Short mmCIF file of C-alpha atoms in Angstrom, two decimals:
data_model
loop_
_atom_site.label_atom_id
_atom_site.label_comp_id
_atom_site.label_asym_id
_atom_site.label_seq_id
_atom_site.Cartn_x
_atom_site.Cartn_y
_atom_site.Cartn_z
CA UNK R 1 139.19 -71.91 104.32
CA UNK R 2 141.93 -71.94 101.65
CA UNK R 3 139.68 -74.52 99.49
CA UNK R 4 135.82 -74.88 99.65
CA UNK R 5 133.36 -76.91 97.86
CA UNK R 6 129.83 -76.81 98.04
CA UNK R 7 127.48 -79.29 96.11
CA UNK R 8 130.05 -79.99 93.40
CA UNK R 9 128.45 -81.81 90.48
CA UNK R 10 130.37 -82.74 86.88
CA UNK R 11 128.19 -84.44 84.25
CA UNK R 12 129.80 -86.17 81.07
CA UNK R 13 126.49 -86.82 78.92
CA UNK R 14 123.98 -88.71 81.36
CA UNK R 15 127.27 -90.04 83.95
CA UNK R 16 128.03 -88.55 86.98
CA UNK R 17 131.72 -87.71 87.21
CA UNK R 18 131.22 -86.23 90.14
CA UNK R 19 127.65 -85.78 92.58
CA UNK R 20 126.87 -83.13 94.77
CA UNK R 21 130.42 -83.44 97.37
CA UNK R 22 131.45 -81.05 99.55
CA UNK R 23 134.40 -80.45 101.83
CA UNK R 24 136.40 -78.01 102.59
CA UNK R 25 140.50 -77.37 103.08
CA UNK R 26 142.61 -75.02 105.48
CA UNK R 27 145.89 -73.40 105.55
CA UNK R 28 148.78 -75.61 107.25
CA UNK R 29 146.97 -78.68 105.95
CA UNK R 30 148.23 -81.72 103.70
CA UNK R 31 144.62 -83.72 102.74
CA UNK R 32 144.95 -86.83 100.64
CA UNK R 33 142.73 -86.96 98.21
CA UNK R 34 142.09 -90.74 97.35
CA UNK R 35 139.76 -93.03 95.53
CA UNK R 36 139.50 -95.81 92.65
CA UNK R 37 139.95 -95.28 88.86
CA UNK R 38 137.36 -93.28 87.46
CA UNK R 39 136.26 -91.88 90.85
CA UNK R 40 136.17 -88.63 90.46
CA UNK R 41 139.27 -87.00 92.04
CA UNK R 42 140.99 -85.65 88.74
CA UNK R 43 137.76 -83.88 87.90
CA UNK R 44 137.66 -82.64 91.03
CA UNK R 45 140.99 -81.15 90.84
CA UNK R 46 140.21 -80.08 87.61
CA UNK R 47 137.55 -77.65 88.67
CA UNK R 48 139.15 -76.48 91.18
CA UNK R 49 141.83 -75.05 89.15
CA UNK R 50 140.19 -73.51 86.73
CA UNK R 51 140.69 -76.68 83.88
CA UNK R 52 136.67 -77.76 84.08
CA UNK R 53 133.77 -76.20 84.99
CA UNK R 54 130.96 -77.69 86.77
CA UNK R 55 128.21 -78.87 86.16
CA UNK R 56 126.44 -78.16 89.47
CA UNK R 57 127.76 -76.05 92.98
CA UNK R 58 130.35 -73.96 93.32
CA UNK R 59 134.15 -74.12 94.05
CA UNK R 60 135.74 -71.45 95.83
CA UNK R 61 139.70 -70.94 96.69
CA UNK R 62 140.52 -67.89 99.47
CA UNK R 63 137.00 -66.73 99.10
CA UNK R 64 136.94 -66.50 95.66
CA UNK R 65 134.56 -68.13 92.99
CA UNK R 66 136.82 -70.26 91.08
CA UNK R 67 133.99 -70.06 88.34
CA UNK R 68 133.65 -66.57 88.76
CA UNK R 69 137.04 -65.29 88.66
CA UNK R 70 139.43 -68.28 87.24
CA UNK R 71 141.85 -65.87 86.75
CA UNK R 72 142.12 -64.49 89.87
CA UNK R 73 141.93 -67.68 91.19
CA UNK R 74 144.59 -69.07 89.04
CA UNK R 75 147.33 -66.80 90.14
CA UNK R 76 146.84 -68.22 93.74
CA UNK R 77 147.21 -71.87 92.72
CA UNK R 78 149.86 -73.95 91.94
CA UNK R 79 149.13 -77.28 89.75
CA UNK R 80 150.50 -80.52 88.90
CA UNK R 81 148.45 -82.69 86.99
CA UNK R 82 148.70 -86.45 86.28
CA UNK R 83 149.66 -86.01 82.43
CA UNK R 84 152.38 -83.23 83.56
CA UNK R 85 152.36 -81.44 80.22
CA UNK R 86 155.86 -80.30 79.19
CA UNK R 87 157.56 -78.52 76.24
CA UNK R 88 160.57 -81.05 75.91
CA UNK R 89 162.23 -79.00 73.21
CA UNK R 90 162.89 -76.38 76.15
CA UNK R 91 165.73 -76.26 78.47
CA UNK R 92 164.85 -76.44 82.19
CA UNK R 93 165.43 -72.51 83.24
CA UNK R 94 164.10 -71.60 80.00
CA UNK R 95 160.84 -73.66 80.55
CA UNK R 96 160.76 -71.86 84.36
CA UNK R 97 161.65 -68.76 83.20
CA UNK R 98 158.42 -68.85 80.69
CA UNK R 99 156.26 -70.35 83.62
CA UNK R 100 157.82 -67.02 85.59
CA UNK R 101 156.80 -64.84 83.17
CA UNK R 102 153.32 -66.25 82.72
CA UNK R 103 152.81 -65.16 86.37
CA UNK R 104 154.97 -62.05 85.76
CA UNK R 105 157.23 -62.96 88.40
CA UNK R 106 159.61 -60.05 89.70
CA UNK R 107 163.16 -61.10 90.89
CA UNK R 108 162.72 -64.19 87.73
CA UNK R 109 166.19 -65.24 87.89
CA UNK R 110 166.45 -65.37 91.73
CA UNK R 111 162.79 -67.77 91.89
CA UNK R 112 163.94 -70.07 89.06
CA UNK R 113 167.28 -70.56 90.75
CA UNK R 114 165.20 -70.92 94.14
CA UNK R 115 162.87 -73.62 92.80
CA UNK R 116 165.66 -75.34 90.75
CA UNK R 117 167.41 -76.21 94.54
CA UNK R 118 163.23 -77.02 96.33
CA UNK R 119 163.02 -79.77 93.97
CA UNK R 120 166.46 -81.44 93.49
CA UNK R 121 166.77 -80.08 89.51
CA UNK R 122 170.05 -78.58 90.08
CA UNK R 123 172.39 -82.02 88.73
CA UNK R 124 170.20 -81.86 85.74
CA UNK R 125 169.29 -78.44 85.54
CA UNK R 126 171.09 -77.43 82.11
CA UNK R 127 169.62 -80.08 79.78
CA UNK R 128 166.44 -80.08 77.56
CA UNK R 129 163.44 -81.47 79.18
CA UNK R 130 162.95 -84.31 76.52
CA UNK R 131 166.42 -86.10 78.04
CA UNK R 132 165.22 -86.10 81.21
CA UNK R 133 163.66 -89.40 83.10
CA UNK R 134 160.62 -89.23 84.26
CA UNK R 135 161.59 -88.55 87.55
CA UNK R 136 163.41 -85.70 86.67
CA UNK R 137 159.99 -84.34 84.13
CA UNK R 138 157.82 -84.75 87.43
CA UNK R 139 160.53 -82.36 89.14
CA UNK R 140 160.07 -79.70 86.49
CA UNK R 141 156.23 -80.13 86.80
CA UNK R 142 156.57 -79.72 90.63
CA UNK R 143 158.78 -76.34 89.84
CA UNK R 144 156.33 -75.50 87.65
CA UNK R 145 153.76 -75.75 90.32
CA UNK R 146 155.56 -73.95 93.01
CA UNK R 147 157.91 -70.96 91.41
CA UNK R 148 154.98 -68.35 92.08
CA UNK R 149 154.53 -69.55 95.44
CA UNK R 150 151.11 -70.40 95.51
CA UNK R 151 148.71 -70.65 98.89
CA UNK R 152 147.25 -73.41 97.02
CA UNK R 153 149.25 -76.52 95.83
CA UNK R 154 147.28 -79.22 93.86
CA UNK R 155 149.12 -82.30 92.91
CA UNK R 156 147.84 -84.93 90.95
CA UNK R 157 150.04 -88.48 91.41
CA UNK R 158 153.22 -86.00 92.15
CA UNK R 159 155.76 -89.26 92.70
CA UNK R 160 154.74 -91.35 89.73
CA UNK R 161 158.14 -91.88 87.62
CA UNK R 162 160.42 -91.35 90.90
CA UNK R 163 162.56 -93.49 92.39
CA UNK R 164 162.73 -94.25 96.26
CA UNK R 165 165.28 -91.66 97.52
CA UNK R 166 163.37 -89.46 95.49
CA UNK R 167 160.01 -89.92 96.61
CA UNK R 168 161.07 -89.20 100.04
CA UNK R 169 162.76 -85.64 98.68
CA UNK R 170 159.80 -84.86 97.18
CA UNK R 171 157.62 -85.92 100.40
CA UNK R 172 159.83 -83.49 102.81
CA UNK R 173 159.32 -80.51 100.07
CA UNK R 174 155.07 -81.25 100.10
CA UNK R 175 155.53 -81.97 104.01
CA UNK R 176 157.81 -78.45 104.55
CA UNK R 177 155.43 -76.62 101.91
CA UNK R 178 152.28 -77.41 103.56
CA UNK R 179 153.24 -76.39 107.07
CA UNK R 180 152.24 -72.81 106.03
CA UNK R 181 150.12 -73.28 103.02
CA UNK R 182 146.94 -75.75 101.61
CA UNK R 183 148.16 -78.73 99.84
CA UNK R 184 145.42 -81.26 98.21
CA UNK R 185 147.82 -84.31 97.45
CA UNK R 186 145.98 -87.26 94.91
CA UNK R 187 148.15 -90.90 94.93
CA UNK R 188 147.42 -94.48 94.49
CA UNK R 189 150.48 -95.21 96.58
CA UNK R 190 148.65 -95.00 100.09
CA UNK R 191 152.19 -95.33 102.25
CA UNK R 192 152.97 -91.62 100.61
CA UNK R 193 149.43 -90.74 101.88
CA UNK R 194 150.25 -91.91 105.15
CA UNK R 195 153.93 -90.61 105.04
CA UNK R 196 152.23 -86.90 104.21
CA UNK R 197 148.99 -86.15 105.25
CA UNK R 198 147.08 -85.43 107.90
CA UNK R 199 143.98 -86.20 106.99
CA UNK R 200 142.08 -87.77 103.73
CA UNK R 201 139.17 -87.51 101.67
CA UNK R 202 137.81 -90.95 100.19
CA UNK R 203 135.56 -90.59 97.07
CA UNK R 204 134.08 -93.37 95.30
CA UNK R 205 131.52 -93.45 91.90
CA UNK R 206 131.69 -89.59 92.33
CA UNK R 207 130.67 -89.73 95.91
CA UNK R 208 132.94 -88.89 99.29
CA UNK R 209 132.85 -91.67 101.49
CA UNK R 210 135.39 -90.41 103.92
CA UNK R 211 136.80 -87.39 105.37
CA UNK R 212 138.85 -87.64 108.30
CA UNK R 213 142.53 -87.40 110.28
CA UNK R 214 143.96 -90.95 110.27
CA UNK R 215 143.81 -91.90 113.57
CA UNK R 216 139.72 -91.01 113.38
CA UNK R 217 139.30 -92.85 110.09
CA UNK R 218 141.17 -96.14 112.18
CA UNK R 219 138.69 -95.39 114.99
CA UNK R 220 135.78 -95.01 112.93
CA UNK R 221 136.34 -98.76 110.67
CA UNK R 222 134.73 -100.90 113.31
CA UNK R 223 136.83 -104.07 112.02
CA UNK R 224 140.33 -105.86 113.11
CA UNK R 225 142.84 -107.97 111.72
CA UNK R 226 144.32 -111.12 113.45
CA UNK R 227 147.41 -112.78 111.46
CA UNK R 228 147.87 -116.30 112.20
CA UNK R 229 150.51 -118.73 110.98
CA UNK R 230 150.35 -122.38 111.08
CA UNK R 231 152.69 -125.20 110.61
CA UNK R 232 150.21 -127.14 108.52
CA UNK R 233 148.78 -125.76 105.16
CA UNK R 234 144.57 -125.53 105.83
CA UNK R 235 141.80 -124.38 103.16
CA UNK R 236 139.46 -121.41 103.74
CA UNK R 237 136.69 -123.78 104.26
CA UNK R 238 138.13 -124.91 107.07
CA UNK R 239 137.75 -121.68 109.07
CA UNK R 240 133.67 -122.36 109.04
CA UNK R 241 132.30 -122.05 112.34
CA UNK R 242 133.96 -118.65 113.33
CA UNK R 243 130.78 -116.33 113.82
CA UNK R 244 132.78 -113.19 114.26
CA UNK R 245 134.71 -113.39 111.44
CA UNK R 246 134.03 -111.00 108.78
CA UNK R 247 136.72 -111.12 105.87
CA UNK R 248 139.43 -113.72 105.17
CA UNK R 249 142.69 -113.33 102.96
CA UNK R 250 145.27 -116.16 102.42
CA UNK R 251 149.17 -114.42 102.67
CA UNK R 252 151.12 -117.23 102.11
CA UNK R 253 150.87 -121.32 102.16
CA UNK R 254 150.61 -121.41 106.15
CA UNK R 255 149.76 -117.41 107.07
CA UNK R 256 146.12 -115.98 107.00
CA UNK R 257 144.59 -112.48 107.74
CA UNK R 258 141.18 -112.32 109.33
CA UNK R 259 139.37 -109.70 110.20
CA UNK R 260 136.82 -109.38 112.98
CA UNK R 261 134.02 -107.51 114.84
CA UNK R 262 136.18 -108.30 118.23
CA UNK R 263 139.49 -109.40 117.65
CA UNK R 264 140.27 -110.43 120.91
CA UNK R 265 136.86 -113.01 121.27
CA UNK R 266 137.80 -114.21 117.76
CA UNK R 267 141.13 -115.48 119.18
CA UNK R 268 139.89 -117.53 121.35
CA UNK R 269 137.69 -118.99 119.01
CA UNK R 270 140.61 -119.45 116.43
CA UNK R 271 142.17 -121.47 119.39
CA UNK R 272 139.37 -123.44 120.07
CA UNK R 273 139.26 -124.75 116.39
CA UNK R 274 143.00 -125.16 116.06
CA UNK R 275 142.67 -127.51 119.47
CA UNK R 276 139.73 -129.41 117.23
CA UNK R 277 141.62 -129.96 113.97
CA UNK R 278 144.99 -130.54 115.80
CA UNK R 279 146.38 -127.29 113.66
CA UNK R 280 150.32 -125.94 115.19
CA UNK R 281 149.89 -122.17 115.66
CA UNK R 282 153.06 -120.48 114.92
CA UNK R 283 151.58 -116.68 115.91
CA UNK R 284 148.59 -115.59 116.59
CA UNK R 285 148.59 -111.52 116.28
CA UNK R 286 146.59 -108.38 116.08
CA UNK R 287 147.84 -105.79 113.47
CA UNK R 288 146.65 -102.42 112.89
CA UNK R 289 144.38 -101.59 110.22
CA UNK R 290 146.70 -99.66 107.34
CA UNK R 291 144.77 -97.03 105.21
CA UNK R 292 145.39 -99.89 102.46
CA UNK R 293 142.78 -101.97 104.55
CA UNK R 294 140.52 -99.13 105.19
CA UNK R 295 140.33 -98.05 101.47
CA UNK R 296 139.32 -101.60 99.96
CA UNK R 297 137.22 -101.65 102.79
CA UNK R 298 135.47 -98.37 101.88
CA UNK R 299 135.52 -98.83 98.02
CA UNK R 300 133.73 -102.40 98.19
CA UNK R 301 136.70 -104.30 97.46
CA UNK R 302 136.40 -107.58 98.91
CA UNK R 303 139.01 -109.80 101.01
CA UNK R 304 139.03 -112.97 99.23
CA UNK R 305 141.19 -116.31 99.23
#
């Protein structure tokens, strides 16, 4: 495995950052790494380049003790954290070309002109750093991350600051990356997540709570959503009486989500009591569970009116 934890544990004082998780990351795989504020994952990532040590367990990338040997370790890892540090005083190349050197890169000029093209820098590429937007600083970060080729790419929130038709050039260079190498991808925007990975890694209050493919995790969450639309405005109160109805979320004026233990039972039910308070059903519908659902599922947060 490219990435391995065992037992990880990261104490600040008397908190738990981070308690006793373990999982474990191959080559040719994009994992999303996901979870609330505070949860843990920039620790995480933190230790596992080199940045933090731990408290407890042991982190280990290609084999190697990332403890033990940070250095070593270092050389095969590629980084991109959520502050993106820069030197804005520096040009672009001259910023890569001290990243290059760092890593004593041989062929420099040929890997900073490679990188420039990866990650869309080359309209901008002969201005300081400090006039670039944000968008444009996260590229440079990402170039950073990538010029020594590493088998390990950790990104930490890699689209924050981009615009749309950048995100998705920045998704196809993770997506073309990972096919041969181990990317461990961190984002609150849970459409990139599903645009990217292939699997995630849920950790809340320091613990995981999920590690799966997608298409598991959906299998796994037991409950359903029904969206139904009425003609009439009705309260929440007024949906009393449905047994098998475990959450309830008000869209709009006349369009409610419900979830349920059996979708297709709690249909007929919904019918039943639209026939008793002489409600006008617009649509009745099942809809898939997103990872959106899944994750405030997971993390305790509730579905409220």
């Amino acid at each position: 495995m490219s990435i391995e934890v065992k037992e990880l544990t990261r104490l600040y004082g008397v908190q738990k950052a981070i308690d006793r998780i373990s999982f474990s990351v191959g080559r040719g795989e994009i994992v999303g790494f996901l979870g609330p504020n505070g949860a843990g994952k920039s620790t995480t990532m933190k230790i596992l380049t080199g940045c933090l040590k731990p408290s407890q367990g042991q982190a280990f990338l290609n084999g190697v003790d990332v403890n033990a040997f940070p250095l070593q370790t270092k050389k095969m890892t590629g980084y991109l954290p959520e502050s993106n540090p820069l030197y804005g005083d520096m040009y672009i190349r001259e910023y890569l070309s001290f990243i290059a050197d760092i890593h004593r890169l041989p062929s420099k000029k040929e890997k900073i002109k490679t990188t420039i093209d990866l990650v869309g820098l080359r309209p901008e590429a002969g201005k300081k750093i400090v006039q670039l937007s944000k968008g444009y600083k996260q590229r440079v970060g990402l170039a950073a991350a990538l010029i020594h080729e590493p088998d390990v790419l950790i990104l930490d929130e890699p689209t924050t600051g981009l615009d749309p038709n950048q995100i998705v050039e920045i998704r196809d260079v993770i997506k073309n990356y990972g096919k041969n190498h181990t990317v461990l991808f961190s984002s609150h925007i849970l459409q990139e997540v599903e645009a990217i990975c292939n699997r995630v890694i849920i950790i809340h209050q320091g613990k995981i709570i999920a590690d799966n493919t997608l298409g598991d995790l959906r299998a796994e969450q037991k409950g359903h959503f029904i969206k139904v639309v009425l003609k009439e405005a009705v309260t929440k109160d007024q949906f009393q009486g449905l047994d098998l109805l475990r959450g309830l979320r008000k869209t709009s004026d006349f369009e409610w989500e419900l979830e349920a233990t059996d979708p297709e039972l709690l249909k007929k039910q919904l019918l039943t009591l639209s026939l008793q308070n002489n409600w006008n059903i617009v649509s009745l519908q099942s809809e898939n569970r997103s990872l959106e659902d899944i994750f405030r599922g997971l993390t305790k947060t509730t579905i409220h009116e």
